[in-house]
mmCIF file of C-alpha atoms in Angstrom:
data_model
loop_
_atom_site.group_PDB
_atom_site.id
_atom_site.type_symbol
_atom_site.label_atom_id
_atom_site.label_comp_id
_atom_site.label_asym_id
_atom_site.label_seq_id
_atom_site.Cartn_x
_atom_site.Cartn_y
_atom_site.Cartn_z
ATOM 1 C CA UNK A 76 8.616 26.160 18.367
ATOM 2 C CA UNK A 77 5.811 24.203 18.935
ATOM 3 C CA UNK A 78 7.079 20.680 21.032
ATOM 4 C CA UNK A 79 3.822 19.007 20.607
ATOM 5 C CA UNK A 80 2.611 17.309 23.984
ATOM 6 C CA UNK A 81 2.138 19.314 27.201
ATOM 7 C CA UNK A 82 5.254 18.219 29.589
ATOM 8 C CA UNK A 83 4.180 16.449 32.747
ATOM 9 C CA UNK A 84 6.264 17.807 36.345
ATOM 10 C CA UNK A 85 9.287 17.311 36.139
ATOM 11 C CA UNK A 86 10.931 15.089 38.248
ATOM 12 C CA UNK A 87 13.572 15.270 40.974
ATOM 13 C CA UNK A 88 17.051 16.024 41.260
ATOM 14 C CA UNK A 89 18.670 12.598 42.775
ATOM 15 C CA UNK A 90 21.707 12.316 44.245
ATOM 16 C CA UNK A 91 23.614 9.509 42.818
ATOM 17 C CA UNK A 92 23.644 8.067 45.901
ATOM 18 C CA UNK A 93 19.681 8.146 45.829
ATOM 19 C CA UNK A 94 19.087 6.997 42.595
ATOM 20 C CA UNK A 95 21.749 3.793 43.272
ATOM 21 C CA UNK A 96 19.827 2.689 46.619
ATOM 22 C CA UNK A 97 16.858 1.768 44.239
ATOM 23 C CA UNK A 98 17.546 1.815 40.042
ATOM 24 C CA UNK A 99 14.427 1.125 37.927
ATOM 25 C CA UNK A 100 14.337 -2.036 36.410
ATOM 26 C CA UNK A 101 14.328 -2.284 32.619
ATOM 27 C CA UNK A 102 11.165 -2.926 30.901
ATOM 28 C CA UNK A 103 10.650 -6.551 29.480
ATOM 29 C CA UNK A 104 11.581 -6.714 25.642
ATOM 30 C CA UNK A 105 8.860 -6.660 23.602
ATOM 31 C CA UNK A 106 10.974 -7.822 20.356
ATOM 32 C CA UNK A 107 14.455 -9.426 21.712
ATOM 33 C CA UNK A 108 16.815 -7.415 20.990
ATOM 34 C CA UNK A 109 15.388 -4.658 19.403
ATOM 35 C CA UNK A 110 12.671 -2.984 21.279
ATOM 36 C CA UNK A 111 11.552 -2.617 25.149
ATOM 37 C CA UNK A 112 8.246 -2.041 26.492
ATOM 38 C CA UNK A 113 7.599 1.623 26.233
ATOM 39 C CA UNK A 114 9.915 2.725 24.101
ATOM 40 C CA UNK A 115 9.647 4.200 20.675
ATOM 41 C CA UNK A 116 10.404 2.118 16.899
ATOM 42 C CA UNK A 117 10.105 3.505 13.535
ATOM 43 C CA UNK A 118 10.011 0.782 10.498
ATOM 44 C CA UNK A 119 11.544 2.456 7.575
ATOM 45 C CA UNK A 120 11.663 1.628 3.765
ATOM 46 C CA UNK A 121 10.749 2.411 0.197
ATOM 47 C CA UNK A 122 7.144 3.089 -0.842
ATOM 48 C CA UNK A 123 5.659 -0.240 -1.497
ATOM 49 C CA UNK A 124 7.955 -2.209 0.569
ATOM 50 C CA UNK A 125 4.952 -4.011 2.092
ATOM 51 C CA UNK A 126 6.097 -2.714 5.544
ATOM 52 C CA UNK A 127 2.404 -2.647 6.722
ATOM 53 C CA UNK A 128 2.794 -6.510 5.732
ATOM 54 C CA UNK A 129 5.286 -6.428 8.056
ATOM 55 C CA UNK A 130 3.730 -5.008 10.984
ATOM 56 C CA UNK A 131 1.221 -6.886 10.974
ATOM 57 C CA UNK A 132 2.930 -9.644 10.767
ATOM 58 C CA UNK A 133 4.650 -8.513 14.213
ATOM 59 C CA UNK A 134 1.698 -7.450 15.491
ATOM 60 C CA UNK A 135 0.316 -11.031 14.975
ATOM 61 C CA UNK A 136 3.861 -12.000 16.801
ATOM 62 C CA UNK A 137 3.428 -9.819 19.952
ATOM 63 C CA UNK A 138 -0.819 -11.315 20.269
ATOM 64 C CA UNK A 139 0.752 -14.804 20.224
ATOM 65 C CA UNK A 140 4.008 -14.685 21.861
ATOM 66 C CA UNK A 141 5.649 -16.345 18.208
ATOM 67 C CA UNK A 142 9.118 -14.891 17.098
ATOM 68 C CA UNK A 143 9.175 -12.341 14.359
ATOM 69 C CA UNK A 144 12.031 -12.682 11.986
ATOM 70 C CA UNK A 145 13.732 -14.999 13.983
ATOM 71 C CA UNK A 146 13.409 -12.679 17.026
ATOM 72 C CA UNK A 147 11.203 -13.808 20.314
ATOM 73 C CA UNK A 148 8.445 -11.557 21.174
ATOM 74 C CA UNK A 149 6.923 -11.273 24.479
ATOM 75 C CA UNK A 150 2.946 -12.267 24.418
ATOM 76 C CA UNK A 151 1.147 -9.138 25.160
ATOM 77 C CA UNK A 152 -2.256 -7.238 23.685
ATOM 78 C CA UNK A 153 -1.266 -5.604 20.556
ATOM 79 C CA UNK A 154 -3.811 -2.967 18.761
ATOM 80 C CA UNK A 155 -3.078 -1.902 15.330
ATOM 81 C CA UNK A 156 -4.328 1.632 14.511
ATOM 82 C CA UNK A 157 -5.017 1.306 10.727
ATOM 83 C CA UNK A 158 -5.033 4.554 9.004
ATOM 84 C CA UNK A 159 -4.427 3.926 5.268
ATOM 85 C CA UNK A 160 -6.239 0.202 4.287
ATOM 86 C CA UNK A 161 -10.162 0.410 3.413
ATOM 87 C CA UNK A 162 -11.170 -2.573 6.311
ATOM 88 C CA UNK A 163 -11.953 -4.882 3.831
ATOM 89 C CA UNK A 164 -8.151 -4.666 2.830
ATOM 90 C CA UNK A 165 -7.232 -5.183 5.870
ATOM 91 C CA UNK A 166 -9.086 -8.178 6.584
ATOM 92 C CA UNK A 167 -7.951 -9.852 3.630
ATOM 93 C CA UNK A 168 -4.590 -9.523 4.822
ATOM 94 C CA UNK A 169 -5.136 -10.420 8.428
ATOM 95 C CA UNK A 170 -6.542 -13.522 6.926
ATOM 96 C CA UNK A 171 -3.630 -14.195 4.513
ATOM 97 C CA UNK A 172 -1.116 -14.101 7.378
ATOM 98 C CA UNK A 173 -3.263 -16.650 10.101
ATOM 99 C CA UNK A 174 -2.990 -18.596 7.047
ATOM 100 C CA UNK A 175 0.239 -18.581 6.554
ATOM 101 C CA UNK A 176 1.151 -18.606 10.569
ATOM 102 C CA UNK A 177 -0.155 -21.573 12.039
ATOM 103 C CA UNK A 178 1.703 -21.242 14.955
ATOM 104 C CA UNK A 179 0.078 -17.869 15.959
ATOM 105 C CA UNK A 180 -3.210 -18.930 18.170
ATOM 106 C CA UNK A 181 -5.609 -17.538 20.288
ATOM 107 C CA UNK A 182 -4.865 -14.004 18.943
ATOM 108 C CA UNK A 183 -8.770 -13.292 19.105
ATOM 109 C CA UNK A 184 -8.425 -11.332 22.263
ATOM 110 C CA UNK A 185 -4.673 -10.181 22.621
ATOM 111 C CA UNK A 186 -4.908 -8.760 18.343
ATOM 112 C CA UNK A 187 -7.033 -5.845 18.707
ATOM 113 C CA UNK A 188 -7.626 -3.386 15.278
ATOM 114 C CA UNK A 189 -9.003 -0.085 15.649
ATOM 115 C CA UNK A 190 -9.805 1.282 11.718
ATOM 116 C CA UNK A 191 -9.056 5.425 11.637
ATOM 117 C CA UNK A 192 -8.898 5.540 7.988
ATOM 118 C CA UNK A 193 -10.815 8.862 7.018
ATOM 119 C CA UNK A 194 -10.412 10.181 10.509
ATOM 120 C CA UNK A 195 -6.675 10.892 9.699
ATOM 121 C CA UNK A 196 -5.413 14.365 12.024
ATOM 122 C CA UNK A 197 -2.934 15.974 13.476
ATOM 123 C CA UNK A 198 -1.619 13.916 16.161
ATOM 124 C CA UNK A 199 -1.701 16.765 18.428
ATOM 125 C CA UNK A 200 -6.054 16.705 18.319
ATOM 126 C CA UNK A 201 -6.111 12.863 17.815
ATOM 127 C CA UNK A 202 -3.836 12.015 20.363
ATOM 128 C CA UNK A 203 -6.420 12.900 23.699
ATOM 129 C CA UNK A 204 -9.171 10.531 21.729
ATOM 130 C CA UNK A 205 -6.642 8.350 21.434
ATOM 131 C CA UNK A 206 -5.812 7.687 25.105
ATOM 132 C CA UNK A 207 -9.441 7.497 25.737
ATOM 133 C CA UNK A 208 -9.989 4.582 23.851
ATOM 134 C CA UNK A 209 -6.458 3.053 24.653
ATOM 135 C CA UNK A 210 -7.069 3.450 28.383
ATOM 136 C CA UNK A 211 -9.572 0.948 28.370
ATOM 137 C CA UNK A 212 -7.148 -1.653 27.657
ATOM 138 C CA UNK A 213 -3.869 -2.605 29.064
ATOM 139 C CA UNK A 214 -1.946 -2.560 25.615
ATOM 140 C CA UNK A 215 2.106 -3.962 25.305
ATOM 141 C CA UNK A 216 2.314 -3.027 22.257
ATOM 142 C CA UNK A 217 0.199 0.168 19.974
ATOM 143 C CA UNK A 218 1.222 0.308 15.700
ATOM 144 C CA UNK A 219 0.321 3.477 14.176
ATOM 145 C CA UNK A 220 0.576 2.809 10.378
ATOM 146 C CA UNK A 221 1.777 5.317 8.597
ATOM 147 C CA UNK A 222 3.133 8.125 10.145
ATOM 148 C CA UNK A 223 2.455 10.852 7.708
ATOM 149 C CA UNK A 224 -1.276 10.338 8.244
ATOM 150 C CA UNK A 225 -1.051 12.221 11.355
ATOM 151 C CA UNK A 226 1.329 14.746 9.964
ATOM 152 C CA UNK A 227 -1.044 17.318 10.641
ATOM 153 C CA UNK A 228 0.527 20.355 8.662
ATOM 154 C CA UNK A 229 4.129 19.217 9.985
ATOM 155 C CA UNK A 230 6.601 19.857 7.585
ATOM 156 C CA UNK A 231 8.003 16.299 7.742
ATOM 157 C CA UNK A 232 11.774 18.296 6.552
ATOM 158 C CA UNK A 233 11.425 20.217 9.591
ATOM 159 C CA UNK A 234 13.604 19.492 12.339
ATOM 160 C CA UNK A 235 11.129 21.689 15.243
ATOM 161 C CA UNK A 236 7.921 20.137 13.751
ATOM 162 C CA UNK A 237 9.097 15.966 13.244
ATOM 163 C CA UNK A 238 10.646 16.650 16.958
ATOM 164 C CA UNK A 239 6.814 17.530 18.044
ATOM 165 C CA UNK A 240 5.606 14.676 16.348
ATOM 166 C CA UNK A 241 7.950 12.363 18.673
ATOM 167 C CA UNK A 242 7.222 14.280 21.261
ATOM 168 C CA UNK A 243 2.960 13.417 21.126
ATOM 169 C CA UNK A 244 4.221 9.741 20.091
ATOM 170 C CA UNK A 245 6.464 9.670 23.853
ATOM 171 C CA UNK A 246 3.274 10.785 25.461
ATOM 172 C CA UNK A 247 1.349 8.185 24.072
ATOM 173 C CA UNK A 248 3.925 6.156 25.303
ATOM 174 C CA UNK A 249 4.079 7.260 28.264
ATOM 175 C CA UNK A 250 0.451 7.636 29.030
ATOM 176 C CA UNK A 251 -0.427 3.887 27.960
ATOM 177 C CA UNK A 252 3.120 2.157 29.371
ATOM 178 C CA UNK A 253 3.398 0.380 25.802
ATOM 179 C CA UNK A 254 5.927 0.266 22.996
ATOM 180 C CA UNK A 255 4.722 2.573 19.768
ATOM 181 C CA UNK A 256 5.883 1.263 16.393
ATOM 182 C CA UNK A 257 4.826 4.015 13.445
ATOM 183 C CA UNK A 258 6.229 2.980 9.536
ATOM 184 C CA UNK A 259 7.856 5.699 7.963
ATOM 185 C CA UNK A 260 8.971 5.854 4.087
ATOM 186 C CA UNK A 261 12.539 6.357 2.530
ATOM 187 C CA UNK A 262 13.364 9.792 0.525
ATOM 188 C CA UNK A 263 13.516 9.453 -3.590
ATOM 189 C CA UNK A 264 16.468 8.533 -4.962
ATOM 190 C CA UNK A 265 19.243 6.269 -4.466
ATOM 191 C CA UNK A 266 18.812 5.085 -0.952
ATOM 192 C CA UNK A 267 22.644 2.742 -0.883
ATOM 193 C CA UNK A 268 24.832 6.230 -1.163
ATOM 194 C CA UNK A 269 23.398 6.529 2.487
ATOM 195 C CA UNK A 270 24.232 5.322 5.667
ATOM 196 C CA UNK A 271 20.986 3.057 7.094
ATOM 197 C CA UNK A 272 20.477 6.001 9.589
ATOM 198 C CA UNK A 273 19.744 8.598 7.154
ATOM 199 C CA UNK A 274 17.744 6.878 4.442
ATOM 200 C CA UNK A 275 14.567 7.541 5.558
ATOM 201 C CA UNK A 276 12.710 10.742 4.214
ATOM 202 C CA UNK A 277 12.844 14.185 5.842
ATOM 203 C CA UNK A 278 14.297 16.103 8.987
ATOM 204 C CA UNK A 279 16.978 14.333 10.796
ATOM 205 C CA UNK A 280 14.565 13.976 13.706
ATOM 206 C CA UNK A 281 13.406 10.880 12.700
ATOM 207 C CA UNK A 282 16.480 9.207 12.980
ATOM 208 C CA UNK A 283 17.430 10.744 16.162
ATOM 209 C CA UNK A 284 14.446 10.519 18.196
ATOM 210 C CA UNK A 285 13.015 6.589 18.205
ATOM 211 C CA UNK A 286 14.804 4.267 20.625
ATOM 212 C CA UNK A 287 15.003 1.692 17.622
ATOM 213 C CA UNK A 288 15.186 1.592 14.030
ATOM 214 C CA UNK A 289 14.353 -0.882 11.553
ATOM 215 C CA UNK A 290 15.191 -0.357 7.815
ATOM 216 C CA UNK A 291 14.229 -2.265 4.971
ATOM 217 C CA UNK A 292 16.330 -1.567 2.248
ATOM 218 C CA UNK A 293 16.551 -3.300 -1.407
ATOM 219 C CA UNK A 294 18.730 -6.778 -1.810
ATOM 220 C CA UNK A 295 20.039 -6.704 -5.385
ATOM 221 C CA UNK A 296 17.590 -10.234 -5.454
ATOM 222 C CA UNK A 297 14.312 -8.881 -6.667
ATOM 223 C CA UNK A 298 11.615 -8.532 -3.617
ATOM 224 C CA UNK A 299 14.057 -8.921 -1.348
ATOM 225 C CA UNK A 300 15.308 -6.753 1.654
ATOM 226 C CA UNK A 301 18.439 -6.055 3.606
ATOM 227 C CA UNK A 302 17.499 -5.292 7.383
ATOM 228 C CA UNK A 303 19.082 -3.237 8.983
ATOM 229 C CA UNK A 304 18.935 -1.726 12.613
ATOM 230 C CA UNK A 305 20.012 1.284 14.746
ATOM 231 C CA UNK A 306 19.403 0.630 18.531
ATOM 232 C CA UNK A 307 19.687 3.306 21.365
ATOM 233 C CA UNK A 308 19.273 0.454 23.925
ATOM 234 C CA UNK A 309 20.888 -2.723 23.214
ATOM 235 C CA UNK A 310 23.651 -4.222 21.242
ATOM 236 C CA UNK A 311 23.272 -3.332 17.078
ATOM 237 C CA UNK A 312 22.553 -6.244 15.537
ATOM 238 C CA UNK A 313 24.222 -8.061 12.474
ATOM 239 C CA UNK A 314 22.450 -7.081 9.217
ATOM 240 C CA UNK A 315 20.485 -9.863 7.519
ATOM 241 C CA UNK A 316 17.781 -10.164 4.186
ATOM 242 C CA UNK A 317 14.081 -10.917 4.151
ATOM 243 C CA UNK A 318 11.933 -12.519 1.124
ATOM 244 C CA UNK A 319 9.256 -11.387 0.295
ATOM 245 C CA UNK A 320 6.757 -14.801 -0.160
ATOM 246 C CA UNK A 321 3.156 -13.254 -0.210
ATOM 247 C CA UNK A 322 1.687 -12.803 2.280
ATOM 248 C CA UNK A 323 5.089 -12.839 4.818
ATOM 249 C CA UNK A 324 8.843 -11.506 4.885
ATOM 250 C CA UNK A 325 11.035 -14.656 5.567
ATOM 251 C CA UNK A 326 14.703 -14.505 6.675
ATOM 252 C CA UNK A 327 16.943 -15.129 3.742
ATOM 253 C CA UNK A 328 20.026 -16.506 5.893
ATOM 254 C CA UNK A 329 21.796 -17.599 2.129
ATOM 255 C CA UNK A 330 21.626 -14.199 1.046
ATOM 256 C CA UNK A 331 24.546 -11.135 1.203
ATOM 257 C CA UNK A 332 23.177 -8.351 3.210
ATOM 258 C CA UNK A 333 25.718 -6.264 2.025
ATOM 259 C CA UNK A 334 24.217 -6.819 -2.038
ATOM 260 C CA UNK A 335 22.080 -4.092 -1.835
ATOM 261 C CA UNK A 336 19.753 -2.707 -5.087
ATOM 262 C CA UNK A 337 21.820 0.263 -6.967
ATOM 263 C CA UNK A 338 19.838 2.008 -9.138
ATOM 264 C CA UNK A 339 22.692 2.989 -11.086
ATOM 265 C CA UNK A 340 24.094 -0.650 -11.713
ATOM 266 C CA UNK A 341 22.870 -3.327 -14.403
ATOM 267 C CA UNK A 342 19.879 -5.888 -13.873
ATOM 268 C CA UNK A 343 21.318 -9.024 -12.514
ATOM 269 C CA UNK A 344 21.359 -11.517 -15.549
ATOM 270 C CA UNK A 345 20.492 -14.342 -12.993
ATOM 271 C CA UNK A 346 19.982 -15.233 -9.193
ATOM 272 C CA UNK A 347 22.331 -16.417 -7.087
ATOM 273 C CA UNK A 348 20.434 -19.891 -6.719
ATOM 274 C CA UNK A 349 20.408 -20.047 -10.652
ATOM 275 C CA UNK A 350 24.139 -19.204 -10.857
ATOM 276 C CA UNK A 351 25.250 -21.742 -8.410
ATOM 277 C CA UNK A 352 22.683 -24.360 -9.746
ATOM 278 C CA UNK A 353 23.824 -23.564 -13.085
ATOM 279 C CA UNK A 354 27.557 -24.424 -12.031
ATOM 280 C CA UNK A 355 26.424 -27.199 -10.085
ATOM 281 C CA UNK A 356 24.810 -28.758 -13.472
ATOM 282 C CA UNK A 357 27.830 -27.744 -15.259
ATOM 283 C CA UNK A 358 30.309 -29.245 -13.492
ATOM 284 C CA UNK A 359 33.592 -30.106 -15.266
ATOM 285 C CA UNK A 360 32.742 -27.495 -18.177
ATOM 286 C CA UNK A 361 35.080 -24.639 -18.612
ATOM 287 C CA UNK A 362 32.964 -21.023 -17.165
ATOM 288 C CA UNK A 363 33.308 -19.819 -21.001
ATOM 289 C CA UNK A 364 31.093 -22.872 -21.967
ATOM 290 C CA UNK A 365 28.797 -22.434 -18.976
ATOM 291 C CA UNK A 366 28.661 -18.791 -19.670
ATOM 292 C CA UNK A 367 27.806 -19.514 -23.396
ATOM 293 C CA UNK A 368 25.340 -22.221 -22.848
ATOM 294 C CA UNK A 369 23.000 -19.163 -21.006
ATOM 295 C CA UNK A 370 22.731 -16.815 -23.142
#
């Protein structure tokens, strides 16, 4: 099988003696709590989630040093490698969000965008371009959005060929010292019979690979998300929901992360908010009457 990057040396055997005299130091935390400096993150969710939305919304997080989603993000250069938007696309969106963040200034040097749509390839031939460009710059943080444009011919149900994607993304990694984030799409179907871990399309190698995971999948509230995250390095995380108010996700604290979309189960007849304003209104009339009054 094919594992994709060319192994460096390896390293040393250490005694533990050895490696106790002098441990490395962990990287800062590029997102607190879910993802260190140099490490690997895969955003997952249905097709038209807007989960490029989101990451460029955290990419405009990491270039100012704001919080995303309630998180704090460590200011560092950002570059997102756009391989799916026409430019034009993209910079109506980039222009939507500074809108819409205020508080995310003096991005014009630290928010770098590098547009590879068209040049889509195996990441195996892109990836030595790649580094040439990259090592001009002293990136924290590098978004490749989406993954399957640099599929190559991968099979992305194939456990030998997804772990030699991984494998080129850890060398980027490694090569540039900064945090890869790639967005990766759920399988068909219904996505709640599934444990967050394994709703994301194809071989089981993308769940086991990336250091973190962040999956976005459907609230029963329309255009809303339950968030959900797997984390090989620090503590999981409770779940919580995100709205989706164009041109941002916003945390939902009021809603039930647990109320996820079922394809299988009946449209909600109302929102939450419109149920308990409805009581609210109502008050003193018998849930019969209430129930009566809105049909």
């Amino acid at each position: 099988v094919d594992l994709g990057a060319v192994p460096t040396p390896l390293p040393d055997i250490l005694r533990l003696a050895e490696f106790a005299a002098s441990p490395p130091l962990a990287p800062p935390q590029i997102i607190e709590g879910i993802l260190h400096q140099g490490c690997k993150m895969i955003l997952g969710g249905t097709s038209k989630s807007n989960k490029s939305w989101c990451l460029l919304d955290l990419a405009l997080s990491v270039a100012s040093g704001q919080p995303w989603w309630g998180r704090r993000c460590v200011k560092q250069p950002v570059v997102y490698i756009n391989f799916e938007l026409q430019p034009w696309a993209l910079a109506e969106r980039i222009n939507a969000l500074c809108a819409a963040r205020p508080d995310c200034k003096g991005v014009g040097d630290t928010f770098h965008l590098w547009n590879l749509r068209g040049h889509n390839a195996d990441i195996s031939l892109l990836r030595p371009k790649l580094e040439e460009q990259l090592a001009k710059f002293n990136f924290g943080l590098i978004i490749l959005d989406p993954a399957y444009k640099v599929l190559g011919n991968r099979d992305e149900n194939a456990n030998g060929e997804i772990a030699s994607l991984m494998n080129e993304f850890e060398a980027l990694a490694q090569k540039t010292g900064a945090a890869i984030v790639v967005a990766h799409h759920f399988a068909k179907g219904d996505s709640t019979a599934k444990s967050a871990l394994d709703r994301m399309s194809g071989a089981g190698a993308w769940a086991r690979d990336p250091d973190s995971i962040v999956v976005l999948t459907p609230h029963e509230e329309e255009n809303c998300f339950t968030v959900s995250s797997i984390l090989r390095n620090l503590p999981q995380l409770p779940e919580f929901v995100v709205a989706w108010d164009f041109p941002l996700m916003q945390v939902a604290r009021d809603l039930n992360p647990d109320a996820l979309r079922r394809p299988q189960a009946k449209n909600k007849v109302c929102s939450d908010k419109e149920f308990l304003d409805a009581v609210i209104t109502n008050e003193g009339k018998s849930l019969a009457r209430i129930a009566s009054d809105s049909k």
